PDB file of C-alpha atoms in Angstrom:
ATOM      1  CA  MET A   1     -11.435  20.136  44.065  1.00 49.00           C
ATOM      2  CA  THR A   2     -10.763  20.012  40.329  1.00 49.00           C
ATOM      3  CA  SER A   3      -9.692  22.892  38.194  1.00 49.00           C
ATOM      4  CA  ALA A   4     -11.324  23.843  34.898  1.00 48.00           C
ATOM      5  CA  SER A   5      -8.380  22.502  32.912  1.00 45.00           C
ATOM      6  CA  GLU A   6      -8.566  19.097  34.658  1.00 46.00           C
ATOM      7  CA  SER A   7     -12.272  18.792  33.907  1.00 43.00           C
ATOM      8  CA  LEU A   8     -11.626  19.666  30.254  1.00 45.00           C
ATOM      9  CA  ASP A   9      -8.893  17.044  30.099  1.00 44.00           C
ATOM     10  CA  SER A  10     -11.243  14.391  31.458  1.00 44.00           C
ATOM     11  CA  GLU A  11     -13.829  15.281  28.793  1.00 46.00           C
ATOM     12  CA  GLN A  12     -11.284  15.206  25.960  1.00 46.00           C
ATOM     13  CA  PRO A  13     -11.185  11.421  25.466  1.00 48.00           C
ATOM     14  CA  ALA A  14     -14.961  11.236  24.922  1.00 47.00           C
ATOM     15  CA  GLN A  15     -14.791  14.030  22.355  1.00 47.00           C
ATOM     16  CA  THR A  16     -11.810  12.407  20.639  1.00 49.00           C
ATOM     17  CA  ARG A  17     -13.513   9.024  20.475  1.00 53.00           C
ATOM     18  CA  ALA A  18     -16.626  10.551  18.910  1.00 53.00           C
ATOM     19  CA  GLY A  19     -14.505  12.328  16.295  1.00 57.00           C
ATOM     20  CA  GLU A  20     -12.492   9.188  15.542  1.00 60.00           C
ATOM     21  CA  ILE A  21     -15.452   7.165  14.279  1.00 63.00           C
ATOM     22  CA  PRO A  22     -16.094   9.228  11.116  1.00 71.00           C
ATOM     23  CA  ARG A  23     -12.342   9.373  10.395  1.00 70.00           C
ATOM     24  CA  ARG A  24     -11.907   5.634  10.785  1.00 72.00           C
ATOM     25  CA  LEU A  25     -14.963   4.985   8.639  1.00 78.00           C
ATOM     26  CA  ALA A  26     -13.703   7.382   5.942  1.00 80.00           C
ATOM     27  CA  SER A  27     -10.306   5.697   6.072  1.00 78.00           C
ATOM     28  CA  THR A  28     -11.865   2.255   5.726  1.00 84.00           C
ATOM     29  CA  ILE A  29     -14.037   3.347   2.819  1.00 88.00           C
ATOM     30  CA  GLY A  30     -11.023   4.967   1.148  1.00 85.00           C
ATOM     31  CA  PHE A  31      -8.968   1.777   1.355  1.00 87.00           C
ATOM     32  CA  ILE A  32     -11.911  -0.342   0.181  1.00 91.00           C
ATOM     33  CA  ILE A  33     -12.260   1.947  -2.857  1.00 91.00           C
ATOM     34  CA  LEU A  34      -8.500   1.703  -3.471  1.00 87.00           C
ATOM     35  CA  GLY A  35      -8.592  -2.100  -3.269  1.00 89.00           C
ATOM     36  CA  ALA A  36     -11.702  -2.320  -5.452  1.00 92.00           C
ATOM     37  CA  GLY A  37     -10.084  -0.012  -8.011  1.00 89.00           C
ATOM     38  CA  ALA A  38      -6.996  -2.224  -8.082  1.00 85.00           C
ATOM     39  CA  CYS A  39      -9.196  -5.311  -8.545  1.00 90.00           C
ATOM     40  CA  ALA A  40     -11.180  -3.664 -11.348  1.00 90.00           C
ATOM     41  CA  TRP A  41      -7.998  -2.613 -13.132  1.00 84.00           C
ATOM     42  CA  THR A  42      -6.482  -6.078 -12.899  1.00 84.00           C
ATOM     43  CA  VAL A  43      -9.589  -7.656 -14.376  1.00 86.00           C
ATOM     44  CA  SER A  44      -9.094  -5.438 -17.447  1.00 84.00           C
ATOM     45  CA  ILE A  45      -5.562  -6.798 -18.015  1.00 82.00           C
ATOM     46  CA  GLY A  46      -6.467 -10.408 -17.279  1.00 84.00           C
ATOM     47  CA  ILE A  47      -6.366 -12.299 -14.008  1.00 87.00           C
ATOM     48  CA  GLY A  48      -6.149 -15.833 -15.288  1.00 85.00           C
ATOM     49  CA  THR A  49      -6.488 -18.675 -12.796  1.00 84.00           C
ATOM     50  CA  PRO A  50      -4.292 -19.927  -9.940  1.00 83.00           C
ATOM     51  CA  ASP A  51      -3.061 -22.696 -12.262  1.00 83.00           C
ATOM     52  CA  ALA A  52      -2.412 -20.282 -15.150  1.00 82.00           C
ATOM     53  CA  PRO A  53      -2.076 -16.802 -13.648  1.00 82.00           C
ATOM     54  CA  GLY A  54      -2.427 -13.786 -15.891  1.00 81.00           C
ATOM     55  CA  PRO A  55      -0.543 -10.508 -15.498  1.00 79.00           C
ATOM     56  CA  GLY A  56      -3.229  -9.184 -13.172  1.00 82.00           C
ATOM     57  CA  PHE A  57      -3.395 -12.181 -10.838  1.00 85.00           C
ATOM     58  CA  TRP A  58      -1.071 -10.971  -8.067  1.00 80.00           C
ATOM     59  CA  PRO A  59      -2.211  -7.343  -8.260  1.00 83.00           C
ATOM     60  CA  PHE A  60      -5.773  -8.700  -7.903  1.00 89.00           C
ATOM     61  CA  VAL A  61      -4.731 -10.630  -4.786  1.00 89.00           C
ATOM     62  CA  LEU A  62      -3.114  -7.440  -3.469  1.00 87.00           C
ATOM     63  CA  GLY A  63      -6.357  -5.486  -4.088  1.00 88.00           C
ATOM     64  CA  LEU A  64      -8.350  -8.103  -2.176  1.00 93.00           C
ATOM     65  CA  SER A  65      -5.762  -7.966   0.618  1.00 91.00           C
ATOM     66  CA  ILE A  66      -6.163  -4.190   0.891  1.00 90.00           C
ATOM     67  CA  ILE A  67      -9.945  -4.581   1.182  1.00 92.00           C
ATOM     68  CA  ALA A  68      -9.614  -7.338   3.788  1.00 92.00           C
ATOM     69  CA  ALA A  69      -7.036  -5.391   5.812  1.00 89.00           C
ATOM     70  CA  ALA A  70      -9.270  -2.297   5.868  1.00 87.00           C
ATOM     71  CA  ILE A  71     -12.221  -4.320   7.136  1.00 88.00           C
ATOM     72  CA  VAL A  72     -10.171  -6.224   9.721  1.00 88.00           C
ATOM     73  CA  PHE A  73      -8.559  -3.011  10.997  1.00 82.00           C
ATOM     74  CA  THR A  74     -11.967  -1.386  11.408  1.00 80.00           C
ATOM     75  CA  VAL A  75     -13.360  -4.364  13.320  1.00 81.00           C
ATOM     76  CA  VAL A  76     -10.279  -4.937  15.488  1.00 80.00           C
ATOM     77  CA  ASN A  77      -9.615  -1.249  16.200  1.00 70.00           C
ATOM     78  CA  ARG A  78     -13.096  -0.447  17.500  1.00 63.00           C
ATOM     79  CA  ASP A  79     -11.724   1.524  20.436  1.00 63.00           C
ATOM     80  CA  GLY A  80     -10.037   3.999  18.072  1.00 59.00           C
ATOM     81  CA  LYS A  81      -6.603   3.610  19.599  1.00 61.00           C
ATOM     82  CA  GLY A  82      -4.634   4.367  16.470  1.00 60.00           C
ATOM     83  CA  GLU A  83      -1.815   6.746  15.990  1.00 61.00           C
ATOM     84  CA  ARG A  84      -2.502  10.331  15.062  1.00 66.00           C
ATOM     85  CA  PHE A  85      -1.543  11.734  11.681  1.00 64.00           C
ATOM     86  CA  SER A  86       2.213  12.277  11.690  1.00 70.00           C
ATOM     87  CA  ARG A  87       5.268  12.266   9.452  1.00 73.00           C
ATOM     88  CA  ASP A  88       5.054   8.461   9.380  1.00 72.00           C
ATOM     89  CA  SER A  89       1.482   8.752   8.105  1.00 73.00           C
ATOM     90  CA  LEU A  90       2.709  10.971   5.288  1.00 81.00           C
ATOM     91  CA  THR A  91       5.332   8.340   4.441  1.00 84.00           C
ATOM     92  CA  GLY A  92       2.598   5.705   4.202  1.00 79.00           C
ATOM     93  CA  ILE A  93       0.459   7.898   1.974  1.00 82.00           C
ATOM     94  CA  SER A  94       3.496   8.607  -0.222  1.00 87.00           C
ATOM     95  CA  LEU A  95       4.122   4.868  -0.547  1.00 85.00           C
ATOM     96  CA  ILE A  96       0.506   4.287  -1.595  1.00 81.00           C
ATOM     97  CA  GLY A  97       0.998   6.981  -4.241  1.00 85.00           C
ATOM     98  CA  ALA A  98       4.185   5.242  -5.393  1.00 88.00           C
ATOM     99  CA  VAL A  99       2.259   1.975  -5.779  1.00 83.00           C
ATOM    100  CA  ALA A 100      -0.321   3.802  -7.930  1.00 81.00           C
ATOM    101  CA  VAL A 101       2.478   5.166 -10.133  1.00 86.00           C
ATOM    102  CA  PHE A 102       3.958   1.637 -10.256  1.00 85.00           C
ATOM    103  CA  ILE A 103       0.665   0.296 -11.617  1.00 77.00           C
ATOM    104  CA  VAL A 104       0.522   2.963 -14.313  1.00 80.00           C
ATOM    105  CA  LEU A 105       4.181   2.451 -15.249  1.00 84.00           C
ATOM    106  CA  MET A 106       3.697  -1.308 -15.428  1.00 79.00           C
ATOM    107  CA  THR A 107       0.857  -0.788 -17.861  1.00 75.00           C
ATOM    108  CA  TYR A 108       2.577   1.721 -20.129  1.00 82.00           C
ATOM    109  CA  VAL A 109       6.293   1.006 -19.790  1.00 84.00           C
ATOM    110  CA  HIS A 110       7.275  -2.402 -18.393  1.00 81.00           C
ATOM    111  CA  PHE A 111       7.588  -4.400 -15.201  1.00 81.00           C
ATOM    112  CA  ILE A 112      11.329  -3.803 -14.803  1.00 83.00           C
ATOM    113  CA  VAL A 113      11.052  -0.007 -15.070  1.00 87.00           C
ATOM    114  CA  ALA A 114       8.026   0.040 -12.750  1.00 88.00           C
ATOM    115  CA  SER A 115       9.778  -2.223 -10.216  1.00 89.00           C
ATOM    116  CA  ALA A 116      12.911  -0.098 -10.239  1.00 92.00           C
ATOM    117  CA  PHE A 117      10.804   3.001  -9.582  1.00 93.00           C
ATOM    118  CA  LEU A 118       8.827   1.436  -6.722  1.00 92.00           C
ATOM    119  CA  LEU A 119      11.862  -0.151  -5.062  1.00 94.00           C
ATOM    120  CA  THR A 120      13.853   3.082  -5.253  1.00 95.00           C
ATOM    121  CA  ILE A 121      11.046   5.250  -3.857  1.00 94.00           C
ATOM    122  CA  GLY A 122      10.257   2.663  -1.171  1.00 92.00           C
ATOM    123  CA  GLN A 123      13.842   2.604   0.051  1.00 94.00           C
ATOM    124  CA  ILE A 124      14.082   6.396   0.084  1.00 94.00           C
ATOM    125  CA  LEU A 125      10.822   6.637   2.055  1.00 91.00           C
ATOM    126  CA  ALA A 126      12.160   4.015   4.478  1.00 89.00           C
ATOM    127  CA  GLY A 127      15.146   6.256   5.150  1.00 90.00           C
ATOM    128  CA  GLU A 128      17.887   4.695   3.034  1.00 91.00           C
ATOM    129  CA  ARG A 129      20.307   7.343   1.744  1.00 92.00           C
ATOM    130  CA  SER A 130      23.117   5.297   0.205  1.00 95.00           C
ATOM    131  CA  TRP A 131      22.660   5.256  -3.562  1.00 95.00           C
ATOM    132  CA  ILE A 132      24.939   2.230  -3.808  1.00 96.00           C
ATOM    133  CA  LYS A 133      22.638   0.217  -1.499  1.00 96.00           C
ATOM    134  CA  ILE A 134      19.514   1.544  -3.219  1.00 96.00           C
ATOM    135  CA  THR A 135      20.855   0.575  -6.642  1.00 95.00           C
ATOM    136  CA  ALA A 136      22.025  -2.868  -5.492  1.00 96.00           C
ATOM    137  CA  VAL A 137      18.720  -3.720  -3.807  1.00 96.00           C
ATOM    138  CA  THR A 138      16.735  -2.412  -6.789  1.00 95.00           C
ATOM    139  CA  VAL A 139      18.713  -4.374  -9.388  1.00 94.00           C
ATOM    140  CA  ILE A 140      18.881  -7.612  -7.398  1.00 96.00           C
ATOM    141  CA  THR A 141      15.219  -7.547  -6.325  1.00 94.00           C
ATOM    142  CA  SER A 142      13.973  -6.705  -9.832  1.00 90.00           C
ATOM    143  CA  ALA A 143      16.068  -9.536 -11.274  1.00 91.00           C
ATOM    144  CA  VAL A 144      14.808 -12.047  -8.686  1.00 93.00           C
ATOM    145  CA  CYS A 145      11.178 -11.015  -9.310  1.00 87.00           C
ATOM    146  CA  TRP A 146      11.710 -11.280 -13.077  1.00 87.00           C
ATOM    147  CA  LEU A 147      13.179 -14.771 -12.719  1.00 91.00           C
ATOM    148  CA  LEU A 148      10.501 -15.909 -10.262  1.00 89.00           C
ATOM    149  CA  PHE A 149       7.392 -14.578 -11.992  1.00 82.00           C
ATOM    150  CA  PHE A 150       8.252 -14.499 -15.680  1.00 84.00           C
ATOM    151  CA  ILE A 151      10.798 -17.281 -16.091  1.00 88.00           C
ATOM    152  CA  LEU A 152       9.956 -19.881 -13.404  1.00 88.00           C
ATOM    153  CA  LEU A 153       6.187 -19.300 -13.056  1.00 82.00           C
ATOM    154  CA  GLY A 154       5.633 -18.208 -16.666  1.00 80.00           C
ATOM    155  CA  VAL A 155       3.369 -15.253 -15.768  1.00 73.00           C
ATOM    156  CA  PRO A 156       2.810 -13.221 -18.937  1.00 72.00           C
ATOM    157  CA  THR A 157       3.671  -9.538 -18.775  1.00 69.00           C
ATOM    158  CA  PRO A 158       1.033  -6.937 -19.608  1.00 63.00           C
ATOM    159  CA  ARG A 159       1.149  -5.910 -23.259  1.00 60.00           C
ATOM    160  CA  VAL A 160       2.642  -2.452 -23.722  1.00 55.00           C
TER     161      VAL A 160
END
């Protein structure tokens, strides 16, 4: 004999699965819009070509990657077995917001300032608390990116 609470528990997964579909679809659409917005913005600053990349080339690739990842996740995760909204989810959303601020800063300030902001926020969100480590990683990573993209590859920076 089953109790009322056991029968409710057995019905819960079906109700959860039905509720997950609109949430997953909304999530997918949201990330597709985010990726498309990134692609549209990068076109306005100049993509260039793979042989002669413009300042928007890699952000354009990132926008396409966001779109592709959203579609793949929706197809692969058809059973809806994803994690529930948690503190980690909030960290991910905060990081997406930091990337949006990075894009704006890169347009209006400069790559180095935008990189320093994104690297610092990313490390804090990842749990790093040592300002010495945060500063070292930020300075070294920004310098390596500057050398790689702007010196070695000759990618032009967006005009401020």
